[in-house]
Coordinates of C-alpha atoms in Angstrom, one line a residue:
E1 CA 2.4 -12.6 6.9
S2 CA 3.6 -16.1 7.6
G3 CA 2.4 -17.4 4.2
I4 CA 4.1 -14.4 2.4
A5 CA 7.4 -15.4 4.5
V6 CA 7.0 -18.9 3.6
S7 CA 6.4 -18.2 -0.2
L8 CA 9.8 -16.2 -0.1
I9 CA 11.8 -18.9 1.6
V10 CA 10.5 -21.6 -0.8
G11 CA 10.5 -19.7 -3.9
G12 CA 13.8 -18.2 -3.3
L13 CA 15.6 -21.4 -2.6
L14 CA 14.1 -22.9 -5.7
V15 CA 15.8 -20.1 -7.6
A16 CA 19.0 -19.8 -5.7
M17 CA 19.5 -23.5 -6.1
A18 CA 18.4 -23.5 -9.8
L19 CA 15.8 -26.4 -9.1
R20 CA 13.2 -26.8 -11.9
L21 CA 9.8 -28.0 -11.1
S22 CA 7.6 -29.4 -13.8
M23 CA 4.7 -27.1 -15.0
L24 CA 2.1 -28.5 -12.7
P25 CA 3.5 -28.6 -9.4
A26 CA 5.0 -25.0 -10.4
A27 CA 1.6 -23.8 -11.1
A28 CA 0.2 -25.1 -8.0
L29 CA 2.8 -23.9 -5.8
V30 CA 2.6 -20.4 -7.5
G31 CA -1.1 -20.5 -7.1
V32 CA -0.9 -21.2 -3.3
F33 CA 1.5 -18.7 -2.6
A34 CA -0.9 -16.2 -4.6
V35 CA -3.7 -16.8 -2.4
F36 CA -1.5 -15.8 0.5
H37 CA -0.2 -12.6 -1.3
G38 CA -3.5 -11.7 -2.3
A39 CA -5.3 -11.8 0.9
A40 CA -2.8 -9.6 2.3
H41 CA -2.9 -7.1 -0.3
G42 CA -6.8 -7.2 -0.2
A43 CA -6.7 -6.7 3.7
E44 CA -4.9 -3.5 3.0
L45 CA -7.3 -1.9 0.6
P46 CA -8.0 1.6 1.7
A47 CA -11.6 2.5 2.7
T48 CA -11.6 5.2 -0.1
A49 CA -10.2 3.5 -2.7
S50 CA -11.7 1.9 -5.6
P51 CA -11.6 -1.8 -5.5
V52 CA -11.6 -2.0 -9.2
L53 CA -8.7 0.3 -9.7
Y54 CA -6.8 -1.1 -6.6
G55 CA -7.2 -4.7 -8.0
A56 CA -6.4 -3.6 -11.8
G57 CA -3.0 -1.7 -10.2
F58 CA -2.1 -5.1 -8.6
L59 CA -2.9 -7.2 -11.6
L60 CA -0.7 -4.9 -13.7
A61 CA 2.3 -5.0 -11.2
T62 CA 2.1 -8.7 -10.8
G63 CA 2.3 -9.3 -14.5
T64 CA 5.0 -6.9 -14.8
L65 CA 6.9 -8.8 -12.1
H66 CA 6.1 -12.2 -13.7
L67 CA 7.3 -11.0 -17.1
A68 CA 10.5 -9.6 -15.8
G69 CA 11.0 -13.1 -13.9
G70 CA 10.3 -15.1 -17.2
L71 CA 12.8 -13.0 -18.9
I72 CA 15.4 -13.5 -16.3
G73 CA 14.6 -17.0 -16.1
T74 CA 15.2 -17.8 -19.7
A75 CA 18.2 -15.8 -20.1
Q76 CA 21.2 -17.8 -21.4
S77 CA 24.1 -15.8 -20.1
R78 CA 26.1 -16.8 -17.0
A79 CA 25.7 -13.4 -15.6
W80 CA 21.9 -13.4 -15.7
T81 CA 22.1 -16.9 -14.3
L82 CA 24.3 -15.6 -11.3
A83 CA 22.3 -12.8 -10.9
A84 CA 18.9 -14.7 -10.6
R85 CA 20.5 -17.0 -8.1
A86 CA 21.8 -14.2 -6.0
G87 CA 18.1 -12.7 -6.0
G88 CA 16.8 -16.0 -4.8
V89 CA 19.5 -15.9 -2.1
L90 CA 18.0 -12.4 -1.4
A91 CA 14.3 -13.4 -1.5
A92 CA 14.9 -16.5 0.8
T93 CA 16.9 -14.3 3.3
L94 CA 14.2 -11.7 3.5
G95 CA 11.7 -14.2 3.9
C96 CA 13.7 -15.5 7.0
V97 CA 13.7 -12.0 8.4
L98 CA 9.9 -11.6 7.7
A99 CA 9.2 -14.9 9.6
L100 CA 11.3 -13.8 12.5
A101 CA 9.9 -10.4 12.9

């Protein structure tokens, strides 16, 4: 859970401050954070669930979230930019709440 909290804080701050990383550092950061999220979700696998279907659901949900984030990130309007930055502040705040819980 602490890895997830850190990923929310760091990712949220990057978005809120509109910081742009080059591709390699960004991919490495996402990969490290994905390990924390994947381990947490894998640990929650119900004993009666199909691991293949459970994993497929997470892949579909993750892909959808990444697509939505990419679309928001590439939007050029000021309203989208402000909404994305506000979302970053919210993500960082939730990460702090999770870290303190």
